[in-house]
């Protein structure tokens, strides 16, 4: 056992004295020590129930012969952090979570781990940590929130943000907004649409690191408690068989995740997190992989905000496995990949059934023949940009309009809500990238304001920042290189014509090359927005959005470039 390094032999007598202080029995000292990484806290709705999940995992581990030991991981609520300085601290927690979990697991020599995450950066951060630590590991999330109900219609968090935009446009009263406020988020759990948290929990299933239902069983269902107990039992089976994360999270598994992402219509943030996870296993993931995979992968689901169905509906329809089975039947998945069940992907999904073809379209009747995400390139985004194609209305798939340029999110929101943005405009929000933000803030407030004011089918938004999974419309993020490093987005001027062609995967600034060269020669980098604390260190190490905003030392970046 790995934990013998801190439990056995005369040299470890001091260590054992500290285990005695913890109340370990002699019997427990002879068993595998399983770390339960608890993301429980009382500020994130998706995490307020994780104490119950953790207790169920502990029972499963103990029943299967292990000794469960809980330690914490942090998590930020993106909804509460939205629209102010707090959002600068969201993405950056992914790497803090990975680093701190690595420290705890290796400092105390755990034999195995069960990760209990739920929300946006928490899930990928722990997947990154699992790849680094590489001891038998199972994931079990806290599960999605049930949809809200307002006037007989299901709602989710994106409905709430759009209600604020509708109020600003005079289309909704304060009392109507208050009703949404009180009814939109009715239970604990990760927000009820296919936003980033649920996207990553579903992709954890696809990667093979979570049991069936990990991404879709609602947080308030007792079935979630059973799943947690089975996760505790499963990790002990993995320990006995010595199945480790790097046996599971292979290049083929990551490509499976990207394929299912396209079918589900996941958040654009998966295009930040999959490259970062891939980096931990030594796979140099290029976001441009999205386009050839999207070209052959049908989009089968339109969950909120893209459509009227929610995570609870996907769960009832057969869940992630039913989507995977549709794709495997036409040869789009690597079915030989190992999973935490000890079986292959193909074995796991063999009996999966699509129980509702309205929620999960069969492959012969997709929403579209191409996947939910697309990577656009052109002289405005030479290294790429990302759009959730499945959430863009038909009339905005091709768009041309004047640039309305803002150097921060707050200025753009003020212009939108004061009526200064009109149909046809292309809103450009820059200096919000990983380095320039720093922290690559999500732009849910401006996209929701645009939608709420009735401009969702006539105004595009482009940023070197990113979007919430709750964003919809022609929202193009992750523009790389970002403005802070002199990317072309820094050279855009008010009134320049921008051309968007999603079917042709193009994002172009209609300015002569000679003029761009003149602007480039005159470009002066902006002064850093943050000059102290963790964000200063983060900004000095972070790479561009197209590389997953991973952290690298200067010499590592230089080596990659050569």
Coordinates of C-alpha atoms in Angstrom, one line a residue:
X1 CA 0.0 0.0 0.0
X2 CA 1.2 3.5 -0.8
X3 CA 0.0 4.6 2.7
X4 CA 2.5 2.1 4.3
X5 CA 5.1 4.9 3.8
X6 CA 3.4 6.8 6.6
X7 CA 2.0 3.8 8.6
X8 CA 4.5 0.9 8.8
X9 CA 8.0 0.4 10.2
X10 CA 9.9 1.8 13.2
X11 CA 10.8 5.0 11.3
X12 CA 7.1 5.7 11.0
X13 CA 6.4 5.5 14.8
X14 CA 6.0 9.3 15.0
X15 CA 3.6 9.2 12.0
X16 CA 1.5 6.5 13.7
X17 CA 1.3 8.5 16.9
X18 CA -0.4 11.2 14.8
X19 CA -2.8 8.7 13.3
X20 CA -3.5 7.6 16.9
X21 CA -4.4 11.3 17.6
X22 CA -6.9 11.0 14.7
X23 CA -8.5 8.0 16.4
X24 CA -7.3 5.4 13.9
X25 CA -7.7 1.9 15.2
X26 CA -5.1 -0.8 14.7
X27 CA -7.4 -2.5 12.2
X28 CA -7.7 0.7 10.2
X29 CA -4.0 1.1 10.0
X30 CA -3.8 -2.1 8.0
X31 CA -6.3 -1.1 5.4
X32 CA -6.0 1.2 2.3
X33 CA -6.5 4.8 3.1
X34 CA -8.9 6.5 0.7
X35 CA -9.0 10.3 0.5
X36 CA -12.5 11.8 0.0
X37 CA -12.0 15.2 -1.6
X38 CA -15.0 17.2 -0.4
X39 CA -16.0 20.4 -2.2
X40 CA -18.7 21.1 0.4
X41 CA -19.4 24.7 1.3
X42 CA -22.3 26.9 2.3
X43 CA -22.0 29.6 -0.4
X44 CA -22.4 27.5 -3.6
X45 CA -25.9 26.0 -4.3
X46 CA -24.3 23.2 -6.1
X47 CA -22.2 22.3 -3.1
X48 CA -24.5 22.8 -0.1
X49 CA -25.6 19.1 -0.4
X50 CA -22.1 17.6 -0.8
X51 CA -21.9 16.7 2.9
X52 CA -24.5 14.1 2.3
X53 CA -22.7 12.8 -0.8
X54 CA -19.5 12.6 1.1
X55 CA -21.1 10.7 4.0
X56 CA -22.5 8.2 1.4
X57 CA -19.1 7.8 -0.2
X58 CA -17.6 7.1 3.2
X59 CA -20.1 4.3 3.8
X60 CA -19.3 2.8 0.4
X61 CA -15.6 2.9 1.0
X62 CA -15.8 1.4 4.5
X63 CA -18.2 -1.3 3.4
X64 CA -15.7 -2.3 0.6
X65 CA -12.8 -2.5 3.0
X66 CA -11.2 0.9 2.9
X67 CA -10.6 3.7 5.4
X68 CA -12.3 6.9 4.2
X69 CA -10.5 10.2 5.2
X70 CA -12.1 13.5 4.2
X71 CA -10.2 16.6 3.1
X72 CA -11.5 19.8 1.4
X73 CA -11.4 21.5 -2.0
X74 CA -12.5 25.1 -2.6
X75 CA -15.2 26.1 -5.1
X76 CA -16.6 29.4 -6.4
X77 CA -20.2 30.0 -7.5
X78 CA -19.9 31.6 -10.9
X79 CA -23.5 33.0 -10.7
X80 CA -22.7 34.9 -7.4
X81 CA -19.2 35.9 -8.8
X82 CA -20.8 37.2 -12.0
X83 CA -20.5 40.8 -13.1
X84 CA -18.0 42.2 -10.7
X85 CA -14.3 41.6 -9.6
X86 CA -15.3 38.3 -8.1
X87 CA -15.4 36.7 -11.6
X88 CA -11.7 37.3 -12.0
X89 CA -11.3 34.7 -9.3
X90 CA -13.4 32.0 -10.9
X91 CA -11.3 30.3 -13.6
X92 CA -8.1 30.8 -11.6
X93 CA -9.5 28.5 -8.9
X94 CA -9.3 25.5 -11.3
X95 CA -5.5 25.5 -10.9
X96 CA -5.6 26.2 -7.2
X97 CA -7.9 23.2 -6.8
X98 CA -5.6 21.0 -8.8
X99 CA -2.5 22.1 -7.0
X100 CA -3.9 21.9 -3.5
X101 CA -5.4 18.5 -4.0
X102 CA -2.1 17.2 -5.4
X103 CA -0.4 18.6 -2.3
X104 CA -2.8 17.0 0.1
X105 CA -2.9 13.6 -1.6
X106 CA 0.8 13.2 -2.0
X107 CA 1.8 14.7 1.4
X108 CA -0.4 12.1 3.1
X109 CA 0.2 9.2 0.8
X110 CA -3.4 8.2 0.1
X111 CA -3.9 4.8 -1.6
X112 CA -7.0 6.0 -3.6
X113 CA -9.3 9.0 -3.9
X114 CA -12.9 9.8 -4.5
X115 CA -13.5 13.3 -5.8
X116 CA -16.7 15.0 -4.8
X117 CA -17.1 18.1 -6.9
X118 CA -20.0 19.8 -8.7
X119 CA -19.4 23.2 -10.2
X120 CA -17.6 24.9 -13.0
X121 CA -13.9 24.9 -12.2
X122 CA -14.1 22.4 -9.4
X123 CA -14.7 19.4 -11.7
X124 CA -11.9 20.1 -14.2
X125 CA -9.5 21.1 -11.4
X126 CA -10.1 17.7 -9.7
X127 CA -9.8 15.9 -13.0
X128 CA -6.4 17.6 -13.6
X129 CA -5.4 16.6 -10.0
X130 CA -6.5 13.0 -10.6
X131 CA -4.2 12.7 -13.7
X132 CA -1.2 14.1 -11.7
X133 CA -1.6 12.0 -8.6
X134 CA -2.5 8.9 -10.6
X135 CA -3.9 6.7 -7.8
X136 CA -7.2 4.8 -8.2
X137 CA -9.8 7.6 -8.4
X138 CA -13.6 7.8 -8.9
X139 CA -15.7 11.0 -9.3
X140 CA -19.2 11.5 -8.0
X141 CA -20.7 14.9 -8.4
X142 CA -23.5 16.6 -6.3
X143 CA -25.9 16.5 -9.3
X144 CA -27.9 19.1 -11.1
X145 CA -30.7 21.4 -9.8
X146 CA -34.3 20.8 -10.8
X147 CA -35.7 23.3 -13.2
X148 CA -37.7 26.2 -11.8
X149 CA -41.3 26.8 -12.8
X150 CA -42.8 30.2 -13.7
X151 CA -46.3 30.6 -15.2
X152 CA -46.3 26.9 -16.1
X153 CA -42.9 27.0 -17.9
X154 CA -39.6 25.5 -16.8
X155 CA -36.9 28.0 -16.1
X156 CA -33.2 28.1 -15.3
X157 CA -30.5 30.6 -14.3
X158 CA -30.2 32.0 -17.8
X159 CA -33.9 32.9 -17.6
X160 CA -33.1 35.0 -14.5
X161 CA -30.3 36.9 -16.1
X162 CA -32.4 37.5 -19.2
X163 CA -35.3 38.8 -17.0
X164 CA -33.0 41.6 -15.8
X165 CA -32.3 42.5 -19.5
X166 CA -36.0 42.5 -20.2
X167 CA -36.6 44.8 -17.2
X168 CA -34.0 47.2 -18.5
X169 CA -35.8 47.2 -21.9
X170 CA -39.1 47.9 -20.2
X171 CA -40.5 44.5 -21.2
X172 CA -40.9 43.2 -17.6
X173 CA -42.0 44.8 -14.3
X174 CA -40.1 44.7 -11.1
X175 CA -42.7 42.3 -9.6
X176 CA -42.3 39.9 -12.6
X177 CA -38.5 39.9 -12.1
X178 CA -39.1 39.2 -8.4
X179 CA -41.3 36.2 -9.2
X180 CA -38.5 34.8 -11.4
X181 CA -36.0 35.5 -8.6
X182 CA -38.0 33.5 -6.2
X183 CA -38.8 30.5 -8.4
X184 CA -35.9 30.0 -10.9
X185 CA -33.5 28.1 -8.6
X186 CA -35.8 25.9 -6.5
X187 CA -33.3 23.3 -5.2
X188 CA -29.7 22.7 -4.4
X189 CA -27.5 21.4 -7.2
X190 CA -25.6 22.7 -10.2
X191 CA -27.9 25.1 -12.3
X192 CA -30.4 23.1 -14.3
X193 CA -29.4 23.7 -17.9
X194 CA -26.4 22.4 -20.0
X195 CA -24.2 25.0 -18.4
X196 CA -20.5 24.5 -17.6
X197 CA -20.9 22.5 -14.4
X198 CA -23.3 20.0 -15.9
X199 CA -21.3 19.9 -19.1
X200 CA -18.2 18.9 -17.2
X201 CA -20.1 16.4 -15.0
X202 CA -21.5 14.7 -18.1
X203 CA -18.0 14.7 -19.7
X204 CA -16.6 13.1 -16.6
X205 CA -18.9 10.2 -17.4
X206 CA -17.7 10.1 -20.9
X207 CA -14.1 10.2 -19.9
X208 CA -14.8 7.1 -17.9
X209 CA -14.0 8.8 -14.5
X210 CA -17.6 8.8 -13.2
X211 CA -20.3 6.1 -12.8
X212 CA -23.5 6.1 -14.9
X213 CA -25.7 9.0 -14.0
X214 CA -22.9 11.1 -12.5
X215 CA -23.8 14.0 -14.8
X216 CA -27.6 13.8 -14.8
X217 CA -29.2 12.4 -11.7
X218 CA -30.7 15.4 -9.9
X219 CA -29.1 16.5 -6.7
X220 CA -32.3 16.0 -4.7
X221 CA -33.0 12.4 -5.8
X222 CA -32.2 9.6 -3.4
X223 CA -30.6 7.9 -6.4
X224 CA -27.8 10.3 -6.0
X225 CA -27.0 9.0 -2.5
X226 CA -27.0 5.5 -3.9
X227 CA -24.6 6.6 -6.6
X228 CA -22.3 8.0 -4.0
X229 CA -22.2 4.7 -2.1
X230 CA -21.5 2.8 -5.3
X231 CA -18.6 5.3 -6.1
X232 CA -17.1 4.4 -2.7
X233 CA -17.3 0.7 -3.5
X234 CA -16.1 1.2 -7.1
X235 CA -12.8 2.9 -5.9
X236 CA -12.0 -0.1 -3.8
X237 CA -12.5 -2.4 -6.8
X238 CA -10.2 -0.1 -8.8
X239 CA -7.6 -0.2 -6.0
X240 CA -7.7 -4.1 -6.1
X241 CA -7.3 -4.1 -9.9
X242 CA -4.8 -1.2 -9.9
X243 CA -6.8 0.8 -12.4
X244 CA -5.6 4.4 -12.4
X245 CA -6.7 7.7 -14.0
X246 CA -4.0 7.6 -16.7
X247 CA -5.3 4.2 -17.7
X248 CA -8.7 5.8 -18.2
X249 CA -8.0 9.4 -19.3
X250 CA -6.2 8.6 -22.5
X251 CA -6.0 10.6 -25.8
X252 CA -8.9 8.5 -27.1
X253 CA -11.0 9.2 -24.0
X254 CA -10.5 12.9 -24.4
X255 CA -11.6 12.7 -28.0
X256 CA -14.6 10.8 -26.9
X257 CA -15.4 13.6 -24.5
X258 CA -15.1 16.2 -27.3
X259 CA -17.4 14.1 -29.6
X260 CA -20.1 13.7 -26.9
X261 CA -19.7 17.4 -26.1
X262 CA -20.7 18.1 -29.7
X263 CA -23.8 15.9 -29.5
X264 CA -24.9 17.3 -26.1
X265 CA -24.3 20.9 -27.0
X266 CA -22.1 21.6 -24.0
X267 CA -20.8 24.9 -22.7
X268 CA -18.0 26.6 -24.6
X269 CA -16.0 26.3 -21.4
X270 CA -15.3 22.7 -22.2
X271 CA -13.0 24.1 -24.8
X272 CA -10.9 25.5 -21.9
X273 CA -11.1 22.5 -19.7
X274 CA -10.5 19.6 -22.1
X275 CA -7.2 21.1 -23.3
X276 CA -6.1 21.6 -19.6
X277 CA -7.0 18.0 -18.7
X278 CA -5.3 16.7 -21.8
X279 CA -2.2 18.6 -20.9
X280 CA -2.0 16.7 -17.6
X281 CA -1.8 13.4 -19.5
X282 CA 0.7 14.7 -22.0
X283 CA -1.7 15.1 -24.9
X284 CA -1.2 18.4 -26.8
X285 CA -4.9 19.2 -27.4
X286 CA -5.5 21.8 -30.2
X287 CA -8.9 23.4 -30.0
X288 CA -9.0 23.1 -33.8
X289 CA -9.7 19.4 -33.3
X290 CA -13.3 20.6 -32.6
X291 CA -14.0 21.3 -36.2
X292 CA -13.4 17.9 -37.9
X293 CA -15.1 16.2 -35.0
X294 CA -18.0 18.6 -35.2
X295 CA -18.2 18.1 -38.9
X296 CA -19.1 14.4 -38.5
X297 CA -20.9 14.5 -35.1
X298 CA -24.7 15.3 -35.1
X299 CA -26.1 17.6 -32.4
X300 CA -28.7 15.5 -30.6
X301 CA -29.7 17.7 -27.6
X302 CA -30.9 21.2 -27.2
X303 CA -30.9 21.6 -23.4
X304 CA -31.3 25.1 -21.8
X305 CA -30.2 27.7 -22.8
X306 CA -30.3 26.3 -26.4
X307 CA -33.7 24.8 -26.0
X308 CA -36.6 24.0 -23.7
X309 CA -35.3 20.8 -22.0
X310 CA -33.3 20.5 -18.8
X311 CA -30.9 18.1 -17.0
X312 CA -33.8 16.3 -15.4
X313 CA -35.3 15.6 -18.8
X314 CA -31.9 14.3 -20.1
X315 CA -31.7 12.0 -17.0
X316 CA -35.2 10.6 -17.7
X317 CA -34.4 10.1 -21.4
X318 CA -31.5 7.7 -20.6
X319 CA -28.8 10.1 -19.7
X320 CA -25.3 10.5 -21.1
X321 CA -25.0 6.7 -21.8
X322 CA -28.0 6.9 -24.2
X323 CA -26.3 9.8 -26.1
X324 CA -23.1 7.8 -26.2
X325 CA -24.9 4.7 -27.5
X326 CA -26.4 6.8 -30.4
X327 CA -22.9 7.9 -31.4
X328 CA -21.3 4.5 -30.9
X329 CA -23.8 2.9 -33.2
X330 CA -22.5 5.0 -36.1
X331 CA -18.9 4.5 -35.2
X332 CA -18.0 7.8 -33.6
X333 CA -16.7 6.7 -30.2
X334 CA -13.6 4.8 -29.1
X335 CA -15.5 2.0 -27.3
X336 CA -12.3 0.2 -26.1
X337 CA -11.5 2.8 -23.5
X338 CA -11.3 1.7 -19.9
X339 CA -13.5 3.2 -17.2
X340 CA -13.9 3.3 -13.4
X341 CA -16.4 0.4 -13.6
X342 CA -13.5 -1.9 -14.7
X343 CA -15.3 -2.3 -18.0
X344 CA -14.8 -0.6 -21.3
X345 CA -17.0 2.2 -22.7
X346 CA -18.5 -0.3 -25.1
X347 CA -19.5 -2.7 -22.3
X348 CA -20.9 0.1 -20.2
X349 CA -23.2 1.5 -22.9
X350 CA -24.3 -1.8 -24.4
X351 CA -27.7 -1.8 -22.8
X352 CA -28.3 2.0 -22.9
X353 CA -31.7 3.0 -24.4
X354 CA -32.9 6.4 -25.7
X355 CA -36.2 6.7 -23.9
X356 CA -37.3 10.0 -25.3
X357 CA -36.4 11.0 -28.9
X358 CA -37.7 14.5 -28.3
X359 CA -35.0 15.1 -25.6
X360 CA -32.2 13.0 -27.3
X361 CA -32.7 13.1 -31.0
X362 CA -31.8 9.8 -32.8
X363 CA -28.8 10.2 -35.1
X364 CA -31.0 9.9 -38.1
X365 CA -33.0 13.0 -37.0
X366 CA -30.5 15.4 -35.3
X367 CA -31.0 19.1 -34.6
X368 CA -28.1 19.6 -37.0
X369 CA -25.7 17.3 -38.8
X370 CA -22.8 19.1 -37.2
X371 CA -21.9 19.5 -33.5
X372 CA -22.7 22.1 -30.9
X373 CA -19.4 23.9 -30.8
X374 CA -17.3 25.5 -33.6
X375 CA -13.8 27.0 -33.6
X376 CA -13.6 30.1 -35.8
X377 CA -10.4 31.5 -37.2
X378 CA -9.4 34.5 -39.3
X379 CA -7.4 37.7 -39.1
X380 CA -9.3 38.7 -35.9
X381 CA -8.6 35.3 -34.2
X382 CA -5.5 33.7 -35.9
X383 CA -5.2 31.1 -33.0
X384 CA -8.9 30.5 -32.9
X385 CA -12.1 31.5 -31.1
X386 CA -15.1 29.4 -29.8
X387 CA -18.8 29.7 -30.4
X388 CA -21.7 27.5 -29.1
X389 CA -23.1 27.0 -32.6
X390 CA -26.2 25.1 -31.3
X391 CA -27.3 28.2 -29.3
X392 CA -27.0 30.6 -32.3
X393 CA -30.2 31.5 -34.2
X394 CA -30.2 30.9 -37.9
X395 CA -30.2 34.6 -38.9
X396 CA -27.0 35.2 -36.9
X397 CA -25.0 32.3 -38.4
X398 CA -23.7 34.8 -40.9
X399 CA -23.4 38.4 -39.7
X400 CA -21.6 41.6 -40.7
X401 CA -21.7 44.8 -38.7
X402 CA -19.8 47.7 -37.1
X403 CA -17.6 47.0 -34.1
X404 CA -18.7 48.6 -30.8
X405 CA -15.5 48.4 -28.8
X406 CA -15.2 48.2 -25.0
X407 CA -12.1 47.6 -22.9
X408 CA -14.0 45.9 -20.1
X409 CA -17.2 44.1 -19.4
X410 CA -18.7 46.9 -17.2
X411 CA -18.5 49.5 -20.0
X412 CA -20.2 47.2 -22.4
X413 CA -23.1 46.4 -20.0
X414 CA -23.7 50.1 -19.4
X415 CA -23.9 50.7 -23.2
X416 CA -26.2 47.8 -23.7
X417 CA -28.6 48.7 -20.9
X418 CA -28.7 52.4 -21.9
X419 CA -29.8 51.6 -25.4
X420 CA -26.6 52.5 -27.2
X421 CA -26.3 49.1 -28.9
X422 CA -28.6 48.6 -31.8
X423 CA -29.5 45.9 -34.2
X424 CA -26.6 44.9 -36.5
X425 CA -23.8 45.9 -34.1
X426 CA -20.9 43.6 -33.1
X427 CA -20.0 44.2 -29.5
X428 CA -16.3 43.7 -28.9
X429 CA -15.2 43.3 -25.2
X430 CA -11.4 43.0 -24.9
X431 CA -8.7 42.9 -22.2
X432 CA -10.8 40.3 -20.4
X433 CA -8.6 37.3 -21.5
X434 CA -6.7 35.0 -19.1
X435 CA -3.8 37.4 -18.8
X436 CA -5.6 40.7 -19.5
X437 CA -8.5 40.2 -17.1
X438 CA -6.7 38.6 -15.5
X439 CA -8.9 35.5 -15.0
X440 CA -10.9 35.5 -18.2
X441 CA -14.3 36.6 -16.8
X442 CA -17.5 35.1 -18.1
X443 CA -19.8 37.4 -20.1
X444 CA -23.2 36.2 -19.0
X445 CA -24.4 39.7 -18.0
X446 CA -23.8 41.3 -21.4
X447 CA -25.1 38.3 -23.4
X448 CA -28.2 38.1 -21.1
X449 CA -28.8 41.9 -21.4
X450 CA -28.6 41.6 -25.2
X451 CA -31.1 38.7 -25.2
X452 CA -33.4 40.3 -22.6
X453 CA -33.6 43.5 -24.7
X454 CA -34.7 41.6 -27.7
X455 CA -31.4 41.9 -29.6
X456 CA -30.4 38.3 -29.5
X457 CA -31.1 37.7 -33.2
X458 CA -29.4 40.9 -34.4
X459 CA -26.4 41.7 -32.3
X460 CA -23.2 39.6 -31.9
X461 CA -20.7 39.7 -29.1
X462 CA -17.0 38.9 -29.4
X463 CA -14.5 38.7 -26.6
X464 CA -11.1 37.4 -25.5
X465 CA -12.9 36.5 -22.3
X466 CA -15.3 33.6 -22.1
X467 CA -19.0 32.9 -21.8
X468 CA -21.1 31.1 -19.2
X469 CA -22.7 27.9 -20.4
X470 CA -25.9 29.9 -19.8
X471 CA -25.1 32.3 -22.6
X472 CA -26.8 32.0 -25.9
X473 CA -26.8 33.8 -29.2
X474 CA -23.9 34.8 -31.5
X475 CA -21.4 34.9 -28.6
X476 CA -17.8 34.3 -29.7
X477 CA -15.2 33.9 -27.0
X478 CA -11.7 32.8 -26.3
X479 CA -10.4 35.0 -29.1
X480 CA -6.7 34.2 -29.3
X481 CA -4.2 35.8 -29.1
X482 CA -5.8 38.0 -26.5
X483 CA -5.6 41.8 -26.4
X484 CA -3.2 41.9 -23.5
X485 CA -0.5 40.2 -25.6
X486 CA -1.2 42.4 -28.7
X487 CA -3.6 40.0 -30.5
X488 CA -5.6 41.5 -33.4
X489 CA -8.6 42.1 -31.1
X490 CA -6.5 44.9 -29.5
X491 CA -6.3 46.6 -32.9
X492 CA -10.0 46.9 -33.5
X493 CA -11.4 50.4 -33.7
X494 CA -15.0 51.7 -33.2
X495 CA -16.9 51.3 -36.4
X496 CA -14.6 48.8 -38.1
X497 CA -16.6 46.1 -40.0
X498 CA -16.5 42.6 -38.5
X499 CA -17.6 39.6 -40.5
X500 CA -18.8 36.4 -38.9
X501 CA -19.4 33.3 -40.9
X502 CA -20.1 30.3 -38.6
X503 CA -20.8 27.8 -41.4
X504 CA -17.4 28.6 -42.9
X505 CA -15.7 28.9 -39.5
X506 CA -14.5 32.4 -40.2
X507 CA -14.1 35.5 -38.0
X508 CA -12.7 38.5 -40.0
X509 CA -11.9 42.1 -39.4
X510 CA -12.5 44.0 -42.6
X511 CA -9.5 46.3 -42.4
X512 CA -6.7 46.4 -45.0
X513 CA -3.5 44.6 -43.9
X514 CA -1.5 47.8 -44.3
X515 CA -3.7 49.6 -41.9
X516 CA -3.5 46.7 -39.4
X517 CA 0.3 46.8 -39.6
X518 CA 0.2 50.6 -38.9
X519 CA -2.0 50.0 -35.8
X520 CA 0.3 47.1 -34.7
X521 CA 3.4 49.3 -34.9
X522 CA 1.7 51.9 -32.7
X523 CA 0.2 49.4 -30.2
X524 CA 1.2 49.9 -26.6
X525 CA 0.3 47.2 -24.1
X526 CA -2.1 48.4 -21.4
X527 CA -0.9 48.6 -17.8
X528 CA -1.8 45.5 -15.9
X529 CA -5.1 45.8 -14.1
X530 CA -3.9 43.8 -11.1
X531 CA -0.5 44.4 -9.5
X532 CA -0.6 42.3 -6.4
X533 CA -1.7 39.0 -4.9
X534 CA -2.6 35.7 -6.5
X535 CA -4.0 37.2 -9.7
X536 CA -0.6 38.9 -10.4
X537 CA 1.1 35.5 -10.2
X538 CA -1.6 33.9 -12.3
X539 CA -1.3 36.5 -15.0
X540 CA 2.4 36.0 -15.2
X541 CA 2.1 32.2 -15.8
X542 CA -1.2 31.8 -17.8
X543 CA -1.3 30.9 -21.5
X544 CA -3.9 31.9 -24.1
X545 CA -7.5 30.7 -24.1
X546 CA -6.8 28.5 -27.2
X547 CA -4.4 26.5 -25.0
X548 CA -6.8 26.0 -22.2
X549 CA -5.5 28.9 -20.1
X550 CA -3.0 26.4 -18.5
X551 CA -0.2 27.7 -16.3
X552 CA 3.3 27.4 -17.5
X553 CA 6.7 28.8 -16.5
X554 CA 8.3 31.1 -19.1
X555 CA 10.9 28.4 -20.0
X556 CA 8.1 25.9 -20.6
X557 CA 6.2 28.3 -22.9
X558 CA 9.4 28.9 -24.8
X559 CA 10.0 25.2 -25.2
X560 CA 6.5 24.6 -26.5
X561 CA 6.9 27.4 -29.1
X562 CA 10.1 25.8 -30.4

